[in-house]
PDB file of C-alpha atoms in Angstrom:
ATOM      1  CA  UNK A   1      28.360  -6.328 -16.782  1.00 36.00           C
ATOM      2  CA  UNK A   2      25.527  -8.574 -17.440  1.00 41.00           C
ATOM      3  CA  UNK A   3      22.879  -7.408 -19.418  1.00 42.00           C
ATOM      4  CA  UNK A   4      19.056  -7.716 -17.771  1.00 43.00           C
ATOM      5  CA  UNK A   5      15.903  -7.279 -19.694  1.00 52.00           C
ATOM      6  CA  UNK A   6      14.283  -4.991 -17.367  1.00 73.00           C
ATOM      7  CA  UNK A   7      15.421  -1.953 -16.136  1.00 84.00           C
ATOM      8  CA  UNK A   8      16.416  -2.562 -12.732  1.00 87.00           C
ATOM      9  CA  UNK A   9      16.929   1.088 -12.070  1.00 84.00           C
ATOM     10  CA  UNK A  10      13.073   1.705 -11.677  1.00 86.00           C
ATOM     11  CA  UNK A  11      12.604  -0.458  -8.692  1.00 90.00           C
ATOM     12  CA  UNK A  12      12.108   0.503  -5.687  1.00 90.00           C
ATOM     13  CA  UNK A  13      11.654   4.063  -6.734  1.00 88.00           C
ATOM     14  CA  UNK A  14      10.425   4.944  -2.634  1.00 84.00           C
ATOM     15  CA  UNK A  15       8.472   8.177  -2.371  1.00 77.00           C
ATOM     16  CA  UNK A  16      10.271  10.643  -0.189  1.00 76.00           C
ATOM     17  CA  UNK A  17       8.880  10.493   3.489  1.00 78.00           C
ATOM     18  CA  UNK A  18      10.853  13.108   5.023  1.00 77.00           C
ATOM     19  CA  UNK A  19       8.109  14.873   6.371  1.00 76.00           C
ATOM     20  CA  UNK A  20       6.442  11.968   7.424  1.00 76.00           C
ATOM     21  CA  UNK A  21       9.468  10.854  10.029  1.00 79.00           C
ATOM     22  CA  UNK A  22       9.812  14.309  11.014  1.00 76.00           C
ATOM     23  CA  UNK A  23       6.013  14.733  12.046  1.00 76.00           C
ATOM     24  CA  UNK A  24       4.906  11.285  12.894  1.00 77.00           C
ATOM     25  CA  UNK A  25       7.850   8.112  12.902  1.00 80.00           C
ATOM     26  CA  UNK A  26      10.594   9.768  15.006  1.00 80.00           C
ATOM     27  CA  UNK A  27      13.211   7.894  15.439  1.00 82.00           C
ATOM     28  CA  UNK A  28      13.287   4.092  14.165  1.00 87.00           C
ATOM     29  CA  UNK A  29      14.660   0.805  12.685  1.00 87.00           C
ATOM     30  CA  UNK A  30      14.481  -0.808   9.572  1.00 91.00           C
ATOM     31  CA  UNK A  31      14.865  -3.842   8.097  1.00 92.00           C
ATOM     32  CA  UNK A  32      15.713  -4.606   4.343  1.00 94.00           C
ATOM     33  CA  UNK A  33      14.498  -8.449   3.618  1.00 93.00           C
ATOM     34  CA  UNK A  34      14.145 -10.145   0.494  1.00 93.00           C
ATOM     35  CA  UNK A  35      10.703 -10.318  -1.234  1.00 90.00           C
ATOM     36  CA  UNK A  36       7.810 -12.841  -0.211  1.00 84.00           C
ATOM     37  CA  UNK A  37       7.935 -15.606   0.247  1.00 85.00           C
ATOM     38  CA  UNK A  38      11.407 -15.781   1.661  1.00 86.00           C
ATOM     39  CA  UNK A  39      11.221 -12.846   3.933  1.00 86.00           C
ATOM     40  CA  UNK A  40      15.089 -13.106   5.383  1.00 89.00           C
ATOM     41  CA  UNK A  41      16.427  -9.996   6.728  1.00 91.00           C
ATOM     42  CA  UNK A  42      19.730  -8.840   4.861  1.00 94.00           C
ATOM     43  CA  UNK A  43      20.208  -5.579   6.583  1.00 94.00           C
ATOM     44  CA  UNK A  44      19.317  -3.648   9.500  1.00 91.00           C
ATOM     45  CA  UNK A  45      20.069  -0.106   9.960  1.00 89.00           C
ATOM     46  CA  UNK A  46      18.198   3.292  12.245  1.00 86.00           C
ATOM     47  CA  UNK A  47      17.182   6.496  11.093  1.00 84.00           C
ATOM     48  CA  UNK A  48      14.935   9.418  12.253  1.00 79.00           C
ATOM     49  CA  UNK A  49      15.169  12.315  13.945  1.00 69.00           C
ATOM     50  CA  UNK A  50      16.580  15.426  12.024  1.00 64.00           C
ATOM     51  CA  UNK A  51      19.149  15.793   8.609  1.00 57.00           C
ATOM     52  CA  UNK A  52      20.001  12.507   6.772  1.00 57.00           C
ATOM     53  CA  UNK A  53      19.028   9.793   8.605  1.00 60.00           C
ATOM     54  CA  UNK A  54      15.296  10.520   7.026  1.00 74.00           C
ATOM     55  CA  UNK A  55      16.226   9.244   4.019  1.00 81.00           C
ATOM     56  CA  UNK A  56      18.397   6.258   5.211  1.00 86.00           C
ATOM     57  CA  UNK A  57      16.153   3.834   3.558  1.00 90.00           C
ATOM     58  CA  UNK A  58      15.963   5.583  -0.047  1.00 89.00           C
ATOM     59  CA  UNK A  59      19.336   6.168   0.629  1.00 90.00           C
ATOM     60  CA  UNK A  60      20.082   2.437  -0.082  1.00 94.00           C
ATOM     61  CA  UNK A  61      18.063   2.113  -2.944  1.00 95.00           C
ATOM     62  CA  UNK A  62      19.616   5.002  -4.618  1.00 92.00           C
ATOM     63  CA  UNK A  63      23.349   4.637  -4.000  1.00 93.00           C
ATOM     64  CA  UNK A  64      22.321   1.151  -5.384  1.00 94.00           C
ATOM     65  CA  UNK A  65      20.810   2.674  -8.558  1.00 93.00           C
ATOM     66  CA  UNK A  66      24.015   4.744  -8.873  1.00 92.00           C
ATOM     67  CA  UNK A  67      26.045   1.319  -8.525  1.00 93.00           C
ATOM     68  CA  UNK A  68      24.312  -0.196 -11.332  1.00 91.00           C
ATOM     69  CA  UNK A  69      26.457   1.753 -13.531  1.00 85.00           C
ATOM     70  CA  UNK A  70      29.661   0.178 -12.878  1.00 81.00           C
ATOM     71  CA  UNK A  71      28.666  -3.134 -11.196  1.00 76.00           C
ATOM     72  CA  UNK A  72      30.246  -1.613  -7.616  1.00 77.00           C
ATOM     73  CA  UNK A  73      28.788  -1.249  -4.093  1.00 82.00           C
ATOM     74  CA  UNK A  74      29.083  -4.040  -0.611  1.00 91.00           C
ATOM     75  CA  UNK A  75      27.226  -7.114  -0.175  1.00 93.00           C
ATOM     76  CA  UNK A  76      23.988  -5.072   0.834  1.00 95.00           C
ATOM     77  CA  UNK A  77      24.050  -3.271  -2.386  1.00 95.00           C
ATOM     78  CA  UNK A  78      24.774  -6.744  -4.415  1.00 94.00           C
ATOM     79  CA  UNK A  79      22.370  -8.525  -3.056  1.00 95.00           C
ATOM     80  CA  UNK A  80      19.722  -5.873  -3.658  1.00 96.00           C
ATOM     81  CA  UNK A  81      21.132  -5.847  -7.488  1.00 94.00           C
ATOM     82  CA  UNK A  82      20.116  -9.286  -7.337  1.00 94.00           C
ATOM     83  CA  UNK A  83      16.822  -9.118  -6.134  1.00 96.00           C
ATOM     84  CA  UNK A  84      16.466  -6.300  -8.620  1.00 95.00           C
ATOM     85  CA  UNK A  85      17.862  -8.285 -11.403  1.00 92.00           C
ATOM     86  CA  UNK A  86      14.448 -11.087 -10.256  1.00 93.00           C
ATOM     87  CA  UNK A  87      12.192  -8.430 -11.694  1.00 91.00           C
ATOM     88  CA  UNK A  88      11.356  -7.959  -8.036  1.00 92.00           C
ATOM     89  CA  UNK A  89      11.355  -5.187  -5.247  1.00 93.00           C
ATOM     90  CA  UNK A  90      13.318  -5.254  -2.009  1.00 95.00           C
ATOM     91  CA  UNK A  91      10.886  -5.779   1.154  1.00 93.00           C
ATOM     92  CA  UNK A  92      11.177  -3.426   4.095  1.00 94.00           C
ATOM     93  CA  UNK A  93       9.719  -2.788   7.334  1.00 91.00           C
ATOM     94  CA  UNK A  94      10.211   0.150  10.121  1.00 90.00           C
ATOM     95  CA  UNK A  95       9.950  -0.422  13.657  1.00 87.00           C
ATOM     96  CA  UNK A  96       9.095   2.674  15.366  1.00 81.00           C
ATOM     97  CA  UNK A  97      10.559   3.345  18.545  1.00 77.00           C
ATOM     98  CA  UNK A  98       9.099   5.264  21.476  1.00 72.00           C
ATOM     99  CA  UNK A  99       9.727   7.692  23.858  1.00 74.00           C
ATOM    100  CA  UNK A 100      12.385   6.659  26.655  1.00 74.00           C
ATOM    101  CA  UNK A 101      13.283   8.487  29.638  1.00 80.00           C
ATOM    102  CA  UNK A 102      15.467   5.333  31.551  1.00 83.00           C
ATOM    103  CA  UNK A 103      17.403   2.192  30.851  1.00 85.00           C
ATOM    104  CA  UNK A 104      14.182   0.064  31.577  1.00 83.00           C
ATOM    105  CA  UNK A 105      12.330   1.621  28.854  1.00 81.00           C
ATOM    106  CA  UNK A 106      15.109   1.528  26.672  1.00 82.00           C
ATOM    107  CA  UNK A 107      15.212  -2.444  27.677  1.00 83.00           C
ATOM    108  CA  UNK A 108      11.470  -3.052  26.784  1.00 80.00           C
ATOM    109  CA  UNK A 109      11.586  -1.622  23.797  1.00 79.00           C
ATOM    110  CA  UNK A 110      14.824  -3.410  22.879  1.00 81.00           C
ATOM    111  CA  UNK A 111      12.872  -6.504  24.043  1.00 81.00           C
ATOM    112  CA  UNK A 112       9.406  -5.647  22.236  1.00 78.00           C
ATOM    113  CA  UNK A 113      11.375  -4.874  19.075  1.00 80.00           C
ATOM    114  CA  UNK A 114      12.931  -8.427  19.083  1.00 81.00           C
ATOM    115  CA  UNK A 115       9.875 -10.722  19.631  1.00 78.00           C
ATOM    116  CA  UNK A 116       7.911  -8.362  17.164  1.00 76.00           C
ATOM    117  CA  UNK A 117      10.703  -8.734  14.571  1.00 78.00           C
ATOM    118  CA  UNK A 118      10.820 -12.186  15.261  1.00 77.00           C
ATOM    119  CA  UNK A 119       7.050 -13.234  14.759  1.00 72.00           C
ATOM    120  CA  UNK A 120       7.894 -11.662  11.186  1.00 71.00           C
ATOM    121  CA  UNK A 121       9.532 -15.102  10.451  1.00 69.00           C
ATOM    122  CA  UNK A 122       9.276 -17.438  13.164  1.00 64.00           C
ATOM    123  CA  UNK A 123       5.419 -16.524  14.340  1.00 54.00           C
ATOM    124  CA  UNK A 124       4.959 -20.579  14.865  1.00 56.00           C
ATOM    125  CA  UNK A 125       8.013 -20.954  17.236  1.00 59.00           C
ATOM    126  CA  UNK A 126       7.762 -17.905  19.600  1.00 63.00           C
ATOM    127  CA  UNK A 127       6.493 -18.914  23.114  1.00 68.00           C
ATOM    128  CA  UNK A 128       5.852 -15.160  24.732  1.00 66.00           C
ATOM    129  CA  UNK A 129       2.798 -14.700  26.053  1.00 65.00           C
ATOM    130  CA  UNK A 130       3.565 -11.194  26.201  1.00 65.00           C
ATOM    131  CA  UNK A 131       3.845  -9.776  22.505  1.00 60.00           C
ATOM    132  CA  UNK A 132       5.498  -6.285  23.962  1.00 59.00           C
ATOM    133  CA  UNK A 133       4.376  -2.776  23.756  1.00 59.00           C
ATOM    134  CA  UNK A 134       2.233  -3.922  21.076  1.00 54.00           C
ATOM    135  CA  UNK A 135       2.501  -3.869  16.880  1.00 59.00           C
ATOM    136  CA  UNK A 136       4.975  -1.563  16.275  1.00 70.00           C
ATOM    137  CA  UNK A 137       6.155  -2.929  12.899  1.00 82.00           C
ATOM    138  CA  UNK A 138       5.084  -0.808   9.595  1.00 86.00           C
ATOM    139  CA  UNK A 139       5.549  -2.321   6.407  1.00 84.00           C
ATOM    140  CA  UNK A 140       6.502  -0.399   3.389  1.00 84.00           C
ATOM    141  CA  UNK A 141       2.645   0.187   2.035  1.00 83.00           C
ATOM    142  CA  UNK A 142       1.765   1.643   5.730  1.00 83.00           C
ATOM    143  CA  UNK A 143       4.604   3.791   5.989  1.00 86.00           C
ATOM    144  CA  UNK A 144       3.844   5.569   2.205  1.00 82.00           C
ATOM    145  CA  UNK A 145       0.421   5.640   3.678  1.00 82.00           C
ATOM    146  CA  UNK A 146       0.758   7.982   6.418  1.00 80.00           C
ATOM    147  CA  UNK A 147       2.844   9.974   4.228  1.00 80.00           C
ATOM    148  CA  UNK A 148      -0.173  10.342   1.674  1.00 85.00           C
ATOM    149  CA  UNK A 149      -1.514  13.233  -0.052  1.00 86.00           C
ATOM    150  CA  UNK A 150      -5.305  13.618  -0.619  1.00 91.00           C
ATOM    151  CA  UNK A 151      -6.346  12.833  -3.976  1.00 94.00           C
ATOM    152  CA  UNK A 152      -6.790  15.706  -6.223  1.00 93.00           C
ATOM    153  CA  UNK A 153      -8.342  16.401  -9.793  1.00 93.00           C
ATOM    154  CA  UNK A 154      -4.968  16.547 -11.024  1.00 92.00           C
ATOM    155  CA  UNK A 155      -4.707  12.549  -9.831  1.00 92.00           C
ATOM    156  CA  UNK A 156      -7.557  11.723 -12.234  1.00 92.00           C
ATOM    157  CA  UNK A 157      -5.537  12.275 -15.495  1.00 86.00           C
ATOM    158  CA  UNK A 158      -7.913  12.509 -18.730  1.00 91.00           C
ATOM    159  CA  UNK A 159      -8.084   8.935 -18.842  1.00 92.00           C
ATOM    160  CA  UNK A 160     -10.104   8.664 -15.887  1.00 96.00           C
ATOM    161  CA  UNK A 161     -12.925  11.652 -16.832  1.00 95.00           C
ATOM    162  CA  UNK A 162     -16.101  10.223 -16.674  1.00 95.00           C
ATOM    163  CA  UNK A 163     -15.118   6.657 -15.831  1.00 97.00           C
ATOM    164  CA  UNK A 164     -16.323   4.148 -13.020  1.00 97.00           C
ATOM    165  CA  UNK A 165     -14.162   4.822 -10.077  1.00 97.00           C
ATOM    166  CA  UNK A 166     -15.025   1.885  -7.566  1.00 98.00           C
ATOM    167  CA  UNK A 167     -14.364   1.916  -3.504  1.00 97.00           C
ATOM    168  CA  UNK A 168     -13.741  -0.870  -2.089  1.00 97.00           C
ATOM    169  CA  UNK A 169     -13.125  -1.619   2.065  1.00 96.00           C
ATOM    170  CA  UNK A 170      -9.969  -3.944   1.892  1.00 95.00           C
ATOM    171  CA  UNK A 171      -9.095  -4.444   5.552  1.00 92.00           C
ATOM    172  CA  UNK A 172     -10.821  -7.860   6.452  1.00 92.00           C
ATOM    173  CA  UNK A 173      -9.551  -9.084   3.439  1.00 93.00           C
ATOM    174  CA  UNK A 174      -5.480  -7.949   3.109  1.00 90.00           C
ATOM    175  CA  UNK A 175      -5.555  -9.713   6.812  1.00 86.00           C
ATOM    176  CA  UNK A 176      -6.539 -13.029   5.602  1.00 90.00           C
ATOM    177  CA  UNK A 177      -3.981 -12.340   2.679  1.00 88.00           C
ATOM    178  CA  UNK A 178      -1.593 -10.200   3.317  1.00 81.00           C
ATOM    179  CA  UNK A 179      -1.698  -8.951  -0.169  1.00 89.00           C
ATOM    180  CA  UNK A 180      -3.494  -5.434  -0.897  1.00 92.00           C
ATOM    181  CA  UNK A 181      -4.213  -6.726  -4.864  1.00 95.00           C
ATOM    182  CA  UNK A 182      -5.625  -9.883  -3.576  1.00 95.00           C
ATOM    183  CA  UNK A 183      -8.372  -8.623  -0.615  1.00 96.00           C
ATOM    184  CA  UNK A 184      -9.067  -6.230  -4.075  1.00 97.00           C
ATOM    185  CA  UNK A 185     -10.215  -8.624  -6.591  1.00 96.00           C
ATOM    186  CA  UNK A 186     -12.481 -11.243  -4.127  1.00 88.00           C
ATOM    187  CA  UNK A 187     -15.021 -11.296  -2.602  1.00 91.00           C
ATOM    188  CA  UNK A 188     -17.802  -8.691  -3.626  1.00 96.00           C
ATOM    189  CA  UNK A 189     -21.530  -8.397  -3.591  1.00 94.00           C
ATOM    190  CA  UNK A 190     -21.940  -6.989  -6.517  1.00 94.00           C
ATOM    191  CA  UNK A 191     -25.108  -5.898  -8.777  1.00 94.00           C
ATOM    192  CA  UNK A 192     -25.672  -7.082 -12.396  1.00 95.00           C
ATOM    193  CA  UNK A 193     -25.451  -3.792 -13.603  1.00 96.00           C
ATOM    194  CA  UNK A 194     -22.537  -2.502 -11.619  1.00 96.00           C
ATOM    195  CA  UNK A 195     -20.876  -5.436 -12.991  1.00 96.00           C
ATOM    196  CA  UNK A 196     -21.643  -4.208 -16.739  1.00 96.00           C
ATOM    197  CA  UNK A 197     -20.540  -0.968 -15.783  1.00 97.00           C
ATOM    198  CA  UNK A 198     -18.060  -0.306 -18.976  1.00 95.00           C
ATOM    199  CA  UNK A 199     -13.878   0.438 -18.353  1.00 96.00           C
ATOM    200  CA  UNK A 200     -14.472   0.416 -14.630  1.00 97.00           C
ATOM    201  CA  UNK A 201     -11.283   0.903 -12.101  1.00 98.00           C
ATOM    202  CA  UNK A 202     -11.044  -0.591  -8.552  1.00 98.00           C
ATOM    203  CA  UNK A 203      -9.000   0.813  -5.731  1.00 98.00           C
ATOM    204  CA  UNK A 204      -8.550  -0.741  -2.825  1.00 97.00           C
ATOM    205  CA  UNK A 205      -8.945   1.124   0.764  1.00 96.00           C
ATOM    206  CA  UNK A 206      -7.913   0.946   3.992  1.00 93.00           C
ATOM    207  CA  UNK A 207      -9.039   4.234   6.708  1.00 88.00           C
ATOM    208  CA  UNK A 208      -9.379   5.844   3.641  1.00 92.00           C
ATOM    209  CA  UNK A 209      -5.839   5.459   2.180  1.00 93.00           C
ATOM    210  CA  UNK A 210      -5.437   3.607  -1.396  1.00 95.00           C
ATOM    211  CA  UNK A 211      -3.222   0.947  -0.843  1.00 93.00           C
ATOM    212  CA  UNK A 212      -4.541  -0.851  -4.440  1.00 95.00           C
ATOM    213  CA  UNK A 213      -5.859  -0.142  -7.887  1.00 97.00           C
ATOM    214  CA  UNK A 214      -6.519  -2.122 -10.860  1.00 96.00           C
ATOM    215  CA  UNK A 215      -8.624  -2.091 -13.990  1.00 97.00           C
ATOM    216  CA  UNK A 216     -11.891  -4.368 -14.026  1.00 97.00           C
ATOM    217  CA  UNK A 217     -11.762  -6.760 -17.319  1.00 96.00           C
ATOM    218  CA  UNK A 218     -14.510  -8.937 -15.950  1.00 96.00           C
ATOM    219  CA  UNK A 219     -15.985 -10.342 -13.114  1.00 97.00           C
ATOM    220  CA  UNK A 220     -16.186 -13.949 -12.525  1.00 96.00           C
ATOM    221  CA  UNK A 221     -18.627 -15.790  -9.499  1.00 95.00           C
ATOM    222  CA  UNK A 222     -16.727 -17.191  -6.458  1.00 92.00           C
ATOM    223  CA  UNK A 223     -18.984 -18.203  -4.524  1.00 86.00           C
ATOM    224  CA  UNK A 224     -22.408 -19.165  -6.167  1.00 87.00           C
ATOM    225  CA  UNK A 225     -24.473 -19.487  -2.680  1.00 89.00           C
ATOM    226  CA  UNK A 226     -23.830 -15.982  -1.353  1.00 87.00           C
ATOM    227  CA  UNK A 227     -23.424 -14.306  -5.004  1.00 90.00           C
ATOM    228  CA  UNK A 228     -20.419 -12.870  -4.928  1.00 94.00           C
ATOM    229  CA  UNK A 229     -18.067 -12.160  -7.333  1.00 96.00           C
ATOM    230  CA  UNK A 230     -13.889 -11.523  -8.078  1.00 97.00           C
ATOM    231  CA  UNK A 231     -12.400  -9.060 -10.313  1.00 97.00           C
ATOM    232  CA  UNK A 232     -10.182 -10.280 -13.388  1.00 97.00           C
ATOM    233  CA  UNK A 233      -7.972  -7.615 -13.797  1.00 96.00           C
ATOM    234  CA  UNK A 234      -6.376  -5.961 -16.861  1.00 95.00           C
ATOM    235  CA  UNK A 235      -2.509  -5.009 -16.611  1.00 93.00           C
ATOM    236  CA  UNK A 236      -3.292  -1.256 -17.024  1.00 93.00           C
ATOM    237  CA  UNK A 237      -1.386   0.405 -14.374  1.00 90.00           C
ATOM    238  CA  UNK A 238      -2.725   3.252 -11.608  1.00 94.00           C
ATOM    239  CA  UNK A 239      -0.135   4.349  -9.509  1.00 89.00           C
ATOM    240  CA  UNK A 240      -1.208   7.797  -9.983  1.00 91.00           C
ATOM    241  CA  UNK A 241      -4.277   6.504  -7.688  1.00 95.00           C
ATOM    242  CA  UNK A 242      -1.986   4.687  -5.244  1.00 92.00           C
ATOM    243  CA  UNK A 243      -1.252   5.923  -1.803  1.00 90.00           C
ATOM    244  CA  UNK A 244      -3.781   9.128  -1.869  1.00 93.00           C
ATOM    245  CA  UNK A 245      -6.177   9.766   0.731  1.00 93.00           C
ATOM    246  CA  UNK A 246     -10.283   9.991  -0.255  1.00 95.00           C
ATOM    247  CA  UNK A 247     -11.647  11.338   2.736  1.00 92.00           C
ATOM    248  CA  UNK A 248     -12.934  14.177   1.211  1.00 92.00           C
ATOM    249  CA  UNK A 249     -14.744  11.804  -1.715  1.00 94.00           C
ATOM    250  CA  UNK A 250     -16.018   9.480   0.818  1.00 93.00           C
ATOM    251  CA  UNK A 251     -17.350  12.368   3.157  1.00 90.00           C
ATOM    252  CA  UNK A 252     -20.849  12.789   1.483  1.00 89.00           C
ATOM    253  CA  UNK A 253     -21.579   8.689   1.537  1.00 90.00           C
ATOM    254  CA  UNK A 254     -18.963   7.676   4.748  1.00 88.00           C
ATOM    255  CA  UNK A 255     -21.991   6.895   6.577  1.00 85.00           C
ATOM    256  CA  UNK A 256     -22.693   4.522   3.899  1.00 89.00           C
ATOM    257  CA  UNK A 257     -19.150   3.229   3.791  1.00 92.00           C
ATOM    258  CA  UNK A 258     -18.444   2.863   7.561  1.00 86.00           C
ATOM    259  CA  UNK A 259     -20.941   0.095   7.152  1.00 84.00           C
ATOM    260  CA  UNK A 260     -19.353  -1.457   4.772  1.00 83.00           C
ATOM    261  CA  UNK A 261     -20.726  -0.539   1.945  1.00 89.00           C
ATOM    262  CA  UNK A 262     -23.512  -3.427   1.410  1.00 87.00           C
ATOM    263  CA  UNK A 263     -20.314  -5.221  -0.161  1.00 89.00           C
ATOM    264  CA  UNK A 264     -21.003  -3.654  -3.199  1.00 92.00           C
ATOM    265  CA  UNK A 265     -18.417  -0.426  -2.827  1.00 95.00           C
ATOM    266  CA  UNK A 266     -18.777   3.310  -3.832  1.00 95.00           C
ATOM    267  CA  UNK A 267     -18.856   3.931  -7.134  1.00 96.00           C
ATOM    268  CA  UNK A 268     -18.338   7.345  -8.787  1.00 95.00           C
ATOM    269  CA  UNK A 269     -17.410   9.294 -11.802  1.00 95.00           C
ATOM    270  CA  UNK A 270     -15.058  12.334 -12.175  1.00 94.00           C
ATOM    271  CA  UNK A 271     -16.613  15.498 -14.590  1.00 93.00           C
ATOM    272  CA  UNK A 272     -14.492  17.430 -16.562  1.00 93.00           C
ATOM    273  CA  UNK A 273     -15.633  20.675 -14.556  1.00 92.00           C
ATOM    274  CA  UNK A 274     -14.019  18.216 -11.200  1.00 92.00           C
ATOM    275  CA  UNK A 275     -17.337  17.605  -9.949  1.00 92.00           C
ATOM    276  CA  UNK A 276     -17.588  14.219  -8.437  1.00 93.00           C
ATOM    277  CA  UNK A 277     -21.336  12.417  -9.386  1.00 91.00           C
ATOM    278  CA  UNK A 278     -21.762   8.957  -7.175  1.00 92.00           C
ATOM    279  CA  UNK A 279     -23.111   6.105  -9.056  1.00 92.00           C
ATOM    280  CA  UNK A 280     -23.544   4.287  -6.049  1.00 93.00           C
ATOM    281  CA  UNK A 281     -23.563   5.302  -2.645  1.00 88.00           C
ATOM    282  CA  UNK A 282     -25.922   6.319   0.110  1.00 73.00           C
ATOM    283  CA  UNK A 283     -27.385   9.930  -0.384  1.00 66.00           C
ATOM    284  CA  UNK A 284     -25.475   9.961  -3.667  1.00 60.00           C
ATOM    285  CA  UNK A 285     -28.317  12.286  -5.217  1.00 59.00           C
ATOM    286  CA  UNK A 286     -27.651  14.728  -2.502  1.00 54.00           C
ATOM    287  CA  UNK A 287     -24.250  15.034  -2.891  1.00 60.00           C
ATOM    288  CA  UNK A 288     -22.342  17.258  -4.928  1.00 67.00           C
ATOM    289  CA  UNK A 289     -18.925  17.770  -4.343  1.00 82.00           C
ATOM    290  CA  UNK A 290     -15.805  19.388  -6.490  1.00 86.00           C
ATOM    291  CA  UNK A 291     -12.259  18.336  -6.306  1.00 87.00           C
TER     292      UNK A 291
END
């Protein structure tokens, strides 16, 4: 067996969403497709409902991991050894399907499902005026969002006591770039002193679900006339802050943050006794909360 320099058995290490399909997917279908910026589909499957087919998709990824072993498994499983063996993670998307009760609804959402898979690759060349039933398509980040816990203390490991925890609204920007990281680092409107702000971390939201996180090296100007600046991150990793939901941090300033924030995002520190103090944010002397 050829020897890799990574360990290809740590990718696509998929949280468990079980729960997630049971109480809000139902039944659907994927799609396993190579990573950006090839995007071709290699596999499609179903799953959903009740008993194994919840797992169908970490199914793959797993029976793969076993393979790795002995160099065994179909095409599917080859092919994702490959994409592994890139250093990279296999893409996936979930089409949810909805409720039918007769062979017309079944054919609309058969129909809805193809010219919504299809815009996935061939936006430029579909002619439908009518997109469907409307974006039904979740990529991998959405789906591990719904499925997301709400941050805790125990998320903020000792690292992260008395740090600079920055907020920032990523929406706008992941749809201009379809990358969470990237609608992170540009553009802010950031103060001079928030900017100095020592070993500061950035996590990008969207409806209050952490989709990014990063560490702040430095920030650098991109655009001089409205002063606002990018981050240059470090390659300290955050998962731990990935994927959690901080409603109940963003409830004492979400009036504040539903406006966007001034561009500038919520800053705030963790205390060792898991009270939360805001460094920015509006109110932020009147709030006190705990985690």
């Amino acid at each position: 067996m050829t020897q890799h320099p990574l360990d290809r058995s740590v990718l696509n290490l998929e949280k468990d969403f079980d729960r997630l399909v049971e109480e809000n997917l139902g039944a659907y279908i994927y799609i396993l497709k190579y990573p950006a910026p090839d995007n071709r589909p290699f596999y499609v499957g179903k799953g959903g409902g009740t008993g194994k087919g919840n797992k169908r998709i970490i199914d793959h990824f797993t029976k793969a991991r076993k393979a790795l072993k002995n160099g065994s498994g179909d095409l599917k499983t080859k092919i994702i050894h490959d994409i592994w063996g890139q250093g990279k993670e296999v893409d996936w998307v979930i089409y949810k399907c909805g409720e039918v009760t007769n062979v017309s609804d079944v054919a609309e959402i058969v129909e809805s499902a193809l010219i919504q898979y299809s815009t996935l690759f061939l936006s430029s060349q579909i002619t439908n005026k009518n997109r469907g039933k409307g974006d039904s398509f979740l990529t991998k980040e959405q789906v591990l969002g719904r499925a997301s816990k709400k941050v805790a203390f125990e998320n903020f490991q000792s690292q992260y006591i008395r740090r600079p925890i920055m907020l920032f609204p990523i929406e706008k920007g992941f749809n201009k770039t379809n990358s969470y990281t990237e609608a992170l680092i540009r553009s802010w409107k950031i103060s001079e002193s928030n900017r100095n702000l020592s070993n500061a971390v950035a996590i990008g939201l969207i409806d209050s679900i952490s989709y990014a996180a990063l560490s702040i090296q430095e920030w650098r100007v991109c655009d001089q006339d409205t002063k606002r600046y990018e981050i240059l991150p470090s390659s300290e990793q955050h998962e731990s802050l990935r994927y959690k939901h901080f409603g109940q941090i963003l409830a004492p300033v979400l009036d504040y943050w539903k406006y966007g924030c001034g561009g500038g995002g919520i800053i705030f520190e963790i205390q060792e006794d898991r009270s939360v103090i805001f460094i920015r944010g509006k109110n932020k002397k009147a709030a006190t909360i705990r985690l």
